[in-house]
CSV table of C-alpha atoms and ligand atoms in Angstrom, one decimal:
chain,number,residue,atom,x,y,z
Q,1,MET,CA,-13.7,23.2,-2.5
Q,2,SER,CA,-11.7,21.1,-4.7
Q,3,ALA,CA,-8.7,19.4,-3.7
Q,4,LEU,CA,-5.1,20.2,-5.2
Q,5,LEU,CA,-3.6,17.2,-4.0
Q,6,GLY,CA,-3.3,14.7,-6.7
Q,7,LEU,CA,-3.1,17.2,-9.6
Q,8,GLU,CA,-0.1,16.5,-12.1
Q,9,ILE,CA,1.6,19.5,-13.8
Q,10,GLN,CA,-0.4,19.8,-16.5
Q,11,GLU,CA,-3.7,19.5,-14.7
Q,12,LEU,CA,-2.4,22.3,-12.6
Q,13,GLU,CA,-1.1,24.4,-16.1
Q,14,GLN,CA,-4.8,23.8,-17.2
Q,15,LEU,CA,-6.5,25.0,-13.7
Q,16,LEU,CA,-4.2,28.5,-13.8
Q,17,GLY,CA,-5.2,29.2,-17.7
Q,18,PRO,CA,-3.6,31.6,-19.9
Q,19,ASP,CA,-3.4,34.5,-17.2
Q,20,HIS,CA,-0.7,33.1,-15.0
Q,21,PRO,CA,3.0,32.3,-16.6
Q,22,ARG,CA,3.4,28.7,-16.9
Q,23,PHE,CA,6.4,28.3,-14.3
Q,24,ARG,CA,3.6,29.2,-11.6
Q,25,ALA,CA,2.4,25.5,-12.4
Q,26,ARG,CA,5.7,23.9,-11.4
Q,27,GLN,CA,5.9,26.1,-8.7
Q,28,ILE,CA,2.8,25.0,-7.0
Q,29,TYR,CA,3.7,21.5,-7.8
Q,30,ALA,CA,6.9,21.9,-5.9
Q,31,ALA,CA,5.2,23.3,-2.8
Q,32,LEU,CA,2.7,20.5,-3.2
Q,33,TYR,CA,4.9,17.5,-3.5
Q,34,ARG,CA,8.4,18.4,-3.0
Q,35,GLU,CA,8.1,20.8,-0.3
Q,36,ARG,CA,5.2,19.1,1.3
Q,37,HIS,CA,2.9,22.4,2.2
Q,38,PRO,CA,-0.3,21.7,3.6
Q,39,ASP,CA,-1.5,25.3,3.1
Q,40,LEU,CA,-0.5,27.5,0.1
Q,41,MET,CA,-1.2,30.7,1.8
Q,42,GLN,CA,2.0,30.2,3.3
Q,43,VAL,CA,4.0,29.9,0.4
Q,44,SER,CA,5.3,33.3,0.1
Q,45,THR,CA,7.0,32.9,-3.5
Q,46,LEU,CA,3.6,32.4,-4.8
Q,47,PRO,CA,2.2,36.3,-5.6
Q,48,LEU,CA,-0.4,37.0,-2.7
Q,49,ALA,CA,-3.2,37.4,-5.3
Q,50,LEU,CA,-2.6,33.7,-6.7
Q,51,ARG,CA,-2.7,32.5,-3.3
Q,52,ARG,CA,-5.7,34.3,-2.5
Q,53,GLU,CA,-7.2,33.3,-5.8
Q,54,LEU,CA,-6.4,29.4,-5.1
Q,55,ALA,CA,-7.2,29.6,-1.4
Q,56,ALA,CA,-10.7,30.8,-2.7
Q,57,GLY,CA,-11.7,27.7,-4.6
Q,58,HIS,CA,-9.4,24.9,-3.3
Q,59,ALA,CA,-7.9,22.9,-0.5
Q,60,VAL,CA,-4.5,21.5,-0.6
Q,61,GLY,CA,-6.5,18.5,0.9
Q,62,TRP,CA,-4.1,16.6,3.1
Q,63,PRO,CA,-6.2,14.5,5.4
Q,64,ALA,CA,-6.6,15.3,8.6
Q,65,VAL,CA,-5.2,13.1,11.8
Q,66,GLU,CA,-8.4,12.2,13.5
Q,67,ARG,CA,-6.7,9.8,15.9
Q,68,ARG,CA,-3.6,8.2,16.3
Q,69,PHE,CA,-2.7,4.6,18.1
Q,70,ASP,CA,1.1,4.5,19.2
Q,71,SER,CA,2.0,1.1,19.8
Q,72,THR,CA,4.4,0.2,22.0
Q,73,ASP,CA,6.9,-1.4,19.4
Q,74,GLY,CA,6.8,2.4,17.8
Q,75,THR,CA,4.5,1.6,15.1
Q,76,ARG,CA,1.6,4.4,14.7
Q,77,ARG,CA,-1.8,3.4,13.3
Q,78,TYR,CA,-3.5,6.7,11.9
Q,79,LEU,CA,-7.3,7.3,11.7
Q,80,LEU,CA,-7.2,9.7,8.9
Q,81,ALA,CA,-10.5,12.0,7.9
Q,82,LEU,CA,-11.1,12.7,4.4
Q,83,ALA,CA,-12.7,15.8,3.0
Q,84,ASP,CA,-16.4,14.0,2.6
Q,85,GLY,CA,-15.7,12.9,6.3
Q,86,LYS,CA,-15.0,9.3,5.6
Q,87,THR,CA,-11.8,7.8,7.2
Q,88,VAL,CA,-8.9,5.2,6.2
Q,89,GLU,CA,-6.3,4.2,8.3
Q,90,ALA,CA,-2.6,4.5,7.5
Q,91,VAL,CA,0.4,2.8,9.5
Q,92,TRP,CA,4.0,4.3,10.4
Q,93,MET,CA,6.6,1.6,11.0
Q,94,PRO,CA,9.9,3.2,12.1
Q,95,GLU,CA,13.0,1.0,12.0
Q,96,GLU,CA,16.7,1.9,12.9
Q,97,GLU,CA,17.5,1.8,9.1
Q,98,ARG,CA,14.3,2.7,7.1
Q,99,GLN,CA,11.1,4.3,7.6
Q,100,THR,CA,7.7,2.6,6.1
Q,101,VAL,CA,4.6,4.1,5.8
Q,102,CYS,CA,1.7,1.7,4.9
Q,103,ILE,CA,-1.1,3.3,3.2
Q,104,SER,CA,-4.9,3.0,2.0
Q,105,THR,CA,-6.0,2.8,-1.6
Q,106,GLN,CA,-9.8,2.2,-0.9
Q,107,VAL,CA,-12.2,3.0,2.2
Q,108,GLY,CA,-12.7,-0.4,3.1
Q,109,CYS,CA,-12.2,-3.2,0.7
Q,110,PRO,CA,-14.5,-5.6,-1.9
Q,111,VAL,CA,-12.4,-7.9,-1.4
Q,112,ASP,CA,-13.8,-10.9,1.1
Q,113,CYS,CA,-10.6,-12.6,2.5
Q,114,LYS,CA,-11.7,-14.5,5.4
Q,115,PHE,CA,-8.6,-14.0,7.8
Q,116,CYS,CA,-8.6,-10.2,7.1
Q,117,MET,CA,-10.8,-7.5,9.2
Q,118,THR,CA,-10.7,-5.0,6.5
Q,119,ALA,CA,-12.9,-7.4,4.3
Q,120,LEU,CA,-15.9,-6.9,7.3
Q,121,LEU,CA,-16.1,-3.1,6.5
Q,122,GLY,CA,-17.1,-3.8,2.5
Q,123,LEU,CA,-16.2,-1.2,0.3
Q,124,GLU,CA,-17.5,2.4,0.8
Q,125,ARG,CA,-15.5,3.9,-2.0
Q,126,ASN,CA,-12.1,4.4,-4.2
Q,127,LEU,CA,-9.7,6.7,-2.9
Q,128,THR,CA,-8.5,9.6,-5.0
Q,129,ALA,CA,-5.0,10.0,-6.2
Q,130,GLY,CA,-4.5,12.8,-4.1
Q,131,GLU,CA,-5.9,11.2,-1.0
Q,132,ILE,CA,-3.6,8.6,-1.3
Q,133,VAL,CA,-0.5,10.7,-1.7
Q,134,GLY,CA,-2.0,13.0,1.0
Q,135,GLN,CA,-1.7,9.8,3.5
Q,136,VAL,CA,2.2,9.7,3.1
Q,137,LEU,CA,2.5,13.6,3.2
Q,138,ALA,CA,0.2,13.8,6.7
Q,139,ILE,CA,1.8,11.0,8.2
Q,140,ALA,CA,5.9,12.0,7.2
Q,141,ALA,CA,4.7,15.3,8.4
Q,142,ASP,CA,3.4,13.9,11.9
Q,143,ASN,CA,6.6,12.1,12.4
Q,144,ARG,CA,9.0,15.1,11.5
Q,145,LEU,CA,10.0,13.2,8.7
Q,146,ALA,CA,12.6,15.8,6.8
Q,147,VAL,CA,12.0,16.2,3.1
Q,148,GLU,CA,15.2,15.6,1.4
Q,149,GLY,CA,17.4,12.3,1.8
Q,150,GLN,CA,15.3,10.1,4.1
Q,151,ARG,CA,15.0,6.5,3.1
Q,152,LEU,CA,11.5,6.3,3.1
Q,153,ASN,CA,9.5,3.2,2.1
Q,154,VAL,CA,5.8,3.1,0.9
Q,155,VAL,CA,3.6,0.2,0.7
Q,156,MET,CA,0.1,0.2,-0.6
Q,157,MET,CA,-0.7,-2.7,1.6
Q,158,GLY,CA,-3.7,-1.1,4.1
Q,159,GLN,CA,-7.0,-0.5,3.6
Q,160,GLY,CA,-8.4,-1.9,0.0
Q,161,GLU,CA,-7.5,-3.7,-3.4
Q,162,PRO,CA,-5.2,-1.3,-5.2
Q,163,LEU,CA,-5.8,-3.1,-8.6
Q,164,LEU,CA,-9.5,-2.2,-8.3
Q,165,ASN,CA,-8.3,1.4,-8.2
Q,166,LEU,CA,-5.6,1.1,-10.7
Q,167,ALA,CA,-6.2,4.7,-12.3
Q,168,ASN,CA,-6.0,6.5,-9.1
Q,169,VAL,CA,-3.2,4.4,-7.9
Q,170,LEU,CA,-1.3,4.7,-10.8
Q,171,LYS,CA,-1.5,8.9,-11.0
Q,172,ALA,CA,-0.4,8.8,-7.1
Q,173,THR,CA,2.4,6.3,-8.2
Q,174,ARG,CA,3.6,9.1,-10.8
Q,175,ILE,CA,3.5,11.8,-8.2
Q,176,LEU,CA,5.1,9.6,-5.6
Q,177,LEU,CA,8.1,8.9,-7.6
Q,178,ASP,CA,8.5,11.9,-9.7
Q,179,ARG,CA,11.8,13.7,-8.9
Q,180,ALA,CA,9.8,16.7,-9.0
Q,181,GLY,CA,7.4,15.3,-6.7
Q,182,CYS,CA,7.9,13.6,-3.8
Q,183,GLY,CA,11.2,11.9,-5.1
Q,184,LEU,CA,10.4,8.4,-3.4
Q,185,SER,CA,12.9,5.9,-5.2
Q,186,PRO,CA,11.0,3.4,-7.4
Q,187,ARG,CA,12.6,0.5,-5.5
Q,188,ARG,CA,10.9,1.7,-2.4
Q,189,LEU,CA,7.3,1.7,-3.5
Q,190,THR,CA,5.1,-1.6,-3.4
Q,191,LEU,CA,1.6,-2.5,-3.9
Q,192,SER,CA,-0.1,-5.6,-2.8
Q,193,THR,CA,-2.7,-7.4,-4.7
Q,194,ALA,CA,-4.9,-10.2,-3.8
Q,195,GLY,CA,-4.4,-11.5,-7.4
Q,196,ILE,CA,-6.9,-9.4,-10.2
Q,197,ILE,CA,-5.2,-11.2,-13.2
Q,198,PRO,CA,-6.4,-8.6,-15.9
Q,199,LYS,CA,-5.1,-5.7,-13.8
Q,200,ILE,CA,-1.8,-7.2,-13.2
Q,201,GLU,CA,-1.2,-7.4,-16.8
Q,202,GLU,CA,-2.2,-3.8,-17.2
Q,203,LEU,CA,0.2,-2.7,-14.6
Q,204,GLY,CA,3.0,-4.5,-16.4
Q,205,ARG,CA,2.6,-2.4,-19.3
Q,206,GLU,CA,3.1,1.1,-17.4
Q,207,PRO,CA,6.3,2.7,-17.5
Q,208,VAL,CA,5.9,4.1,-14.2
Q,209,ARG,CA,4.5,1.8,-11.6
Q,210,PRO,CA,5.1,0.2,-8.1
Q,211,LYS,CA,6.8,-3.0,-7.2
Q,212,LEU,CA,4.4,-6.1,-7.3
Q,213,ALA,CA,3.4,-8.1,-4.0
Q,214,ILE,CA,0.9,-11.1,-4.6
Q,215,SER,CA,-1.2,-12.4,-1.6
Q,216,LEU,CA,-0.5,-16.0,-2.4
Q,217,ASN,CA,-1.9,-17.6,1.3
Q,218,ALA,CA,-2.8,-20.8,0.3
Q,219,SER,CA,-0.8,-23.7,-1.6
Q,220,THR,CA,-4.1,-25.2,-3.8
Q,221,GLU,CA,-6.7,-23.7,-6.0
Q,222,GLU,CA,-9.5,-25.4,-3.7
Q,223,ALA,CA,-7.7,-24.0,-0.5
Q,224,ARG,CA,-7.3,-20.4,-1.9
Q,225,ARG,CA,-10.9,-20.4,-3.2
Q,226,GLU,CA,-12.1,-21.2,0.5
Q,227,LEU,CA,-9.9,-18.4,1.9
Q,228,MET,CA,-10.2,-15.9,-1.0
Q,229,PRO,CA,-13.3,-16.0,-2.6
Q,230,ILE,CA,-12.1,-13.6,-5.6
Q,231,THR,CA,-9.9,-17.0,-6.5
Q,232,ARG,CA,-13.5,-18.4,-8.1
Q,233,LYS,CA,-12.9,-15.5,-10.7
Q,234,TYR,CA,-9.2,-14.9,-10.7
Q,235,HIS,CA,-8.1,-18.8,-10.7
Q,236,LEU,CA,-4.6,-19.7,-9.0
Q,237,LYS,CA,-3.1,-21.2,-12.1
Q,238,ASP,CA,-3.8,-18.3,-14.2
Q,239,LEU,CA,-2.6,-16.0,-11.6
Q,240,LEU,CA,0.9,-17.8,-11.7
Q,241,GLU,CA,0.7,-17.6,-15.4
Q,242,ALA,CA,0.3,-13.9,-15.5
Q,243,CYS,CA,3.5,-13.7,-12.7
Q,244,ARG,CA,5.5,-15.6,-15.1
Q,245,ALA,CA,4.7,-13.3,-18.0
Q,246,TYR,CA,5.2,-10.5,-15.8
Q,247,PRO,CA,7.6,-7.8,-17.4
Q,248,LEU,CA,10.2,-7.2,-14.2
Q,249,ARG,CA,12.6,-4.5,-14.3
Q,250,PRO,CA,16.2,-5.5,-14.3
Q,251,TRP,CA,16.4,-4.8,-10.3
Q,252,GLU,CA,12.9,-6.1,-9.6
Q,253,ARG,CA,11.3,-9.1,-8.4
Q,254,LEU,CA,8.2,-10.3,-7.4
Q,255,THR,CA,6.9,-10.5,-3.9
Q,256,PHE,CA,4.3,-13.2,-2.6
Q,257,GLU,CA,2.8,-13.1,0.7
Q,258,TYR,CA,1.6,-16.1,2.7
Q,259,VAL,CA,-0.5,-15.4,5.6
Q,260,LEU,CA,0.1,-18.5,7.9
Q,261,LEU,CA,-3.2,-20.0,9.6
Q,262,LYS,CA,-3.1,-22.6,12.3
Q,263,GLY,CA,-3.7,-26.0,11.0
Q,264,VAL,CA,-5.4,-24.3,8.0
Q,265,ASN,CA,-2.6,-23.8,5.2
Q,266,ASP,CA,0.7,-24.1,7.5
Q,267,SER,CA,1.8,-27.8,7.3
Q,268,GLU,CA,4.8,-29.3,5.7
Q,269,ALA,CA,3.1,-30.5,2.6
Q,270,ASP,CA,1.7,-26.8,2.0
Q,271,ALA,CA,5.3,-25.3,2.3
Q,272,ARG,CA,6.3,-27.9,-0.5
Q,273,ARG,CA,3.5,-27.2,-2.8
Q,274,VAL,CA,4.3,-23.2,-2.7
Q,275,VAL,CA,7.8,-24.1,-3.6
Q,276,LYS,CA,6.0,-26.1,-6.3
Q,277,LEU,CA,3.9,-23.4,-7.4
Q,278,LEU,CA,6.6,-20.5,-7.4
Q,279,ALA,CA,9.3,-22.6,-9.3
Q,280,ASN,CA,10.7,-20.5,-12.1
Q,281,LEU,CA,9.7,-17.6,-11.2
Q,282,ASN,CA,12.2,-14.8,-9.9
Q,283,CYS,CA,10.4,-14.1,-6.5
Q,284,LYS,CA,10.7,-14.0,-2.9
Q,285,VAL,CA,8.1,-14.9,0.0
Q,286,ASN,CA,7.0,-13.2,3.1
Q,287,LEU,CA,5.2,-15.1,5.7
Q,288,ILE,CA,3.0,-13.7,8.1
Q,289,ALA,CA,1.7,-15.4,11.0
Q,290,LEU,CA,-1.9,-14.5,11.3
Q,291,ASN,CA,-2.9,-11.5,13.5
Q,292,PRO,CA,-5.9,-12.3,15.0
Q,293,GLY,CA,-8.9,-10.3,15.6
Q,294,PRO,CA,-12.3,-10.4,16.8
Q,295,GLU,CA,-14.8,-12.4,14.2
Q,296,ILE,CA,-11.7,-14.0,12.7
Q,297,PRO,CA,-12.3,-17.7,12.8
Q,298,PHE,CA,-8.4,-18.6,12.5
Q,299,GLU,CA,-5.6,-18.7,15.0
Q,300,THR,CA,-2.1,-18.0,14.9
Q,301,PRO,CA,0.3,-20.7,14.4
Q,302,ASP,CA,3.3,-21.3,17.1
Q,303,THR,CA,6.9,-20.2,16.2
Q,304,GLU,CA,8.3,-23.3,15.6
Q,305,ARG,CA,5.6,-24.1,13.0
Q,306,VAL,CA,6.2,-20.7,11.0
Q,307,LEU,CA,10.0,-21.7,11.3
Q,308,ALA,CA,9.6,-25.2,10.0
Q,309,PHE,CA,7.5,-23.5,7.1
Q,310,GLN,CA,10.2,-21.1,6.2
Q,311,GLN,CA,12.8,-23.7,6.5
Q,312,ILE,CA,11.3,-25.7,3.6
Q,313,VAL,CA,10.5,-22.9,1.3
Q,314,LYS,CA,13.8,-21.2,2.1
Q,315,ARG,CA,15.6,-24.2,0.1
Q,316,ALA,CA,14.1,-23.2,-2.9
Q,317,VAL,CA,13.3,-19.0,-2.6
Q,318,PRO,CA,14.2,-16.4,-0.4
Q,319,CYS,CA,11.8,-16.7,2.4
Q,320,PHE,CA,11.3,-14.2,5.3
Q,321,ILE,CA,8.9,-14.0,8.5
Q,322,ARG,CA,7.1,-10.5,8.4
Q,323,LYS,CA,7.5,-9.2,11.8
Q,324,PRO,CA,4.4,-8.2,13.3
Q,325,ARG,CA,4.0,-4.3,13.9
Q,326,GLY,CA,1.5,-2.5,16.1
Q,327,ARG,CA,-0.4,-6.0,17.1
Q,328,ASP,CA,-1.7,-4.0,20.3
Q,329,VAL,CA,-3.1,-1.0,18.8
Q,330,PHE,CA,-4.7,-3.1,15.6
Q,331,ALA,CA,-2.2,-1.6,13.3
Q,332,ALA,CA,-0.9,-4.9,12.0
Q,333,CYS,CA,-1.6,-6.5,8.5
Q,334,GLY,CA,-5.2,-7.4,8.1
Q,335,GLN,CA,-6.4,-5.5,11.5
Q,336,LEU,CA,-7.3,-2.3,9.9
Q,337,ARG,CA,-11.0,-1.8,10.6
Q,338,LYS,CA,-11.4,1.8,11.8
Q,339,VAL,CA,-11.7,0.8,15.4
Q,340,SER,CA,-11.3,3.4,17.7
Q,341,SER,CA,-9.5,1.4,20.4
Q,342,PRO,CA,-8.2,-2.2,20.7
Q,343,VAL,CA,-10.8,-4.4,21.4
A,1,SAH,N1,-6.1,-6.1,-1.0
A,1,SAH,C1,-4.3,-6.5,-1.1
A,1,SAH,C2,-3.6,-5.4,-0.1
A,1,SAH,C3,-3.8,-5.9,1.4
A,1,SAH,S1,-2.1,-6.1,1.7
A,1,SAH,C4,-4.1,-7.5,-1.0
A,1,SAH,O1,-4.7,-8.5,-0.8
A,1,SAH,O2,-2.8,-8.5,-1.0
A,1,SAH,C5,-2.6,-6.9,3.3
A,1,SAH,C6,-1.9,-8.1,3.5
A,1,SAH,O3,-1.9,-8.7,4.4
A,1,SAH,C7,-2.2,-9.2,2.6
A,1,SAH,O4,-1.3,-10.1,1.9
A,1,SAH,C8,-3.2,-10.0,3.4
A,1,SAH,O5,-3.1,-11.5,3.0
A,1,SAH,C9,-2.6,-10.2,4.7
A,1,SAH,N2,-3.2,-9.8,5.7
A,1,SAH,C10,-4.7,-10.3,5.8
A,1,SAH,N3,-5.3,-10.4,6.9
A,1,SAH,C11,-4.3,-10.9,7.8
A,1,SAH,C12,-4.3,-11.0,9.0
A,1,SAH,N4,-5.5,-11.3,9.9
A,1,SAH,N5,-3.1,-11.8,9.4
A,1,SAH,C13,-1.7,-11.4,8.6
A,1,SAH,N6,-2.0,-10.7,7.5
A,1,SAH,C14,-3.3,-10.6,6.9
């Protein structure tokens, strides 16, 4: 059974072959992504014979909600089962003004950040474009999000390093942003990377792409190397150069994320160095106080420290503190590790 989710128009046309009128491909595309049908047998505008033909060899391919963990703050962490039995996590974060879905791009993660629980899983495999889009559809449906007119934000900040699965991430992006597809606003889709420099350059050349967020997490090359071993290959200096060269769209700016670790990278000197590093970049900074977890050898700084850090950075660039969401159910940044209950 192959999945229909993840196919673009031309691929659907090919799949149908010459025996069906071409508009059928568009109809199926709309049913999959705009109307968000989990089962094409229910789509009565398609001829029954075609529905049967499709169902014989293909599943739509939504991931199944294996478990859901509801936080006291409204956040929901989902353990989603894929066709091969593997699972990934995605997170639903409702707010007054908007809704955000955080999705995964790989099963596990190959980037070995020392403060992140997902790193402990290692990489199992890349997700397909259909599995990436499917997370958004399944979670929107589970939360009864209407199809049209919702202020839905999607962030690729769950398990995995999106730029190490770029082809599938880009294909999913085209479907998510296509008006005839999921119809998300390009301003509401963001990808976060640990800093895979050649892929940042590649991303910049794509006409249809998410906004870019970069996990900075340290103020010196040495400290970053300790916390994020990937920086041994992709140096901080070169990363910032790639950021300077990045072709931002007129409405766009870069986001830098900075995980604050008590006594490690949260000093005022660190904050001043961050300001220097980001000089001349059109950007904002999101501070994330460490979300703690078992086997993570760091502590969360006190609120006063976080605020003091913000004050310094704020003088130079817009700087926000990311509110922790769903820590009680291990749904917060860096806590996605497939544990079935809070430990
Ligand atoms: N691999 C990508 C996508 C993951 S995004 C990346 O590195 O950007 C997850 C964000 O959460 C990153 O900015 C990461 O630095 C941050 N993070 C990881 N572990 C964390 C933790 N324990 N507490 C707070 N933030 C964490």
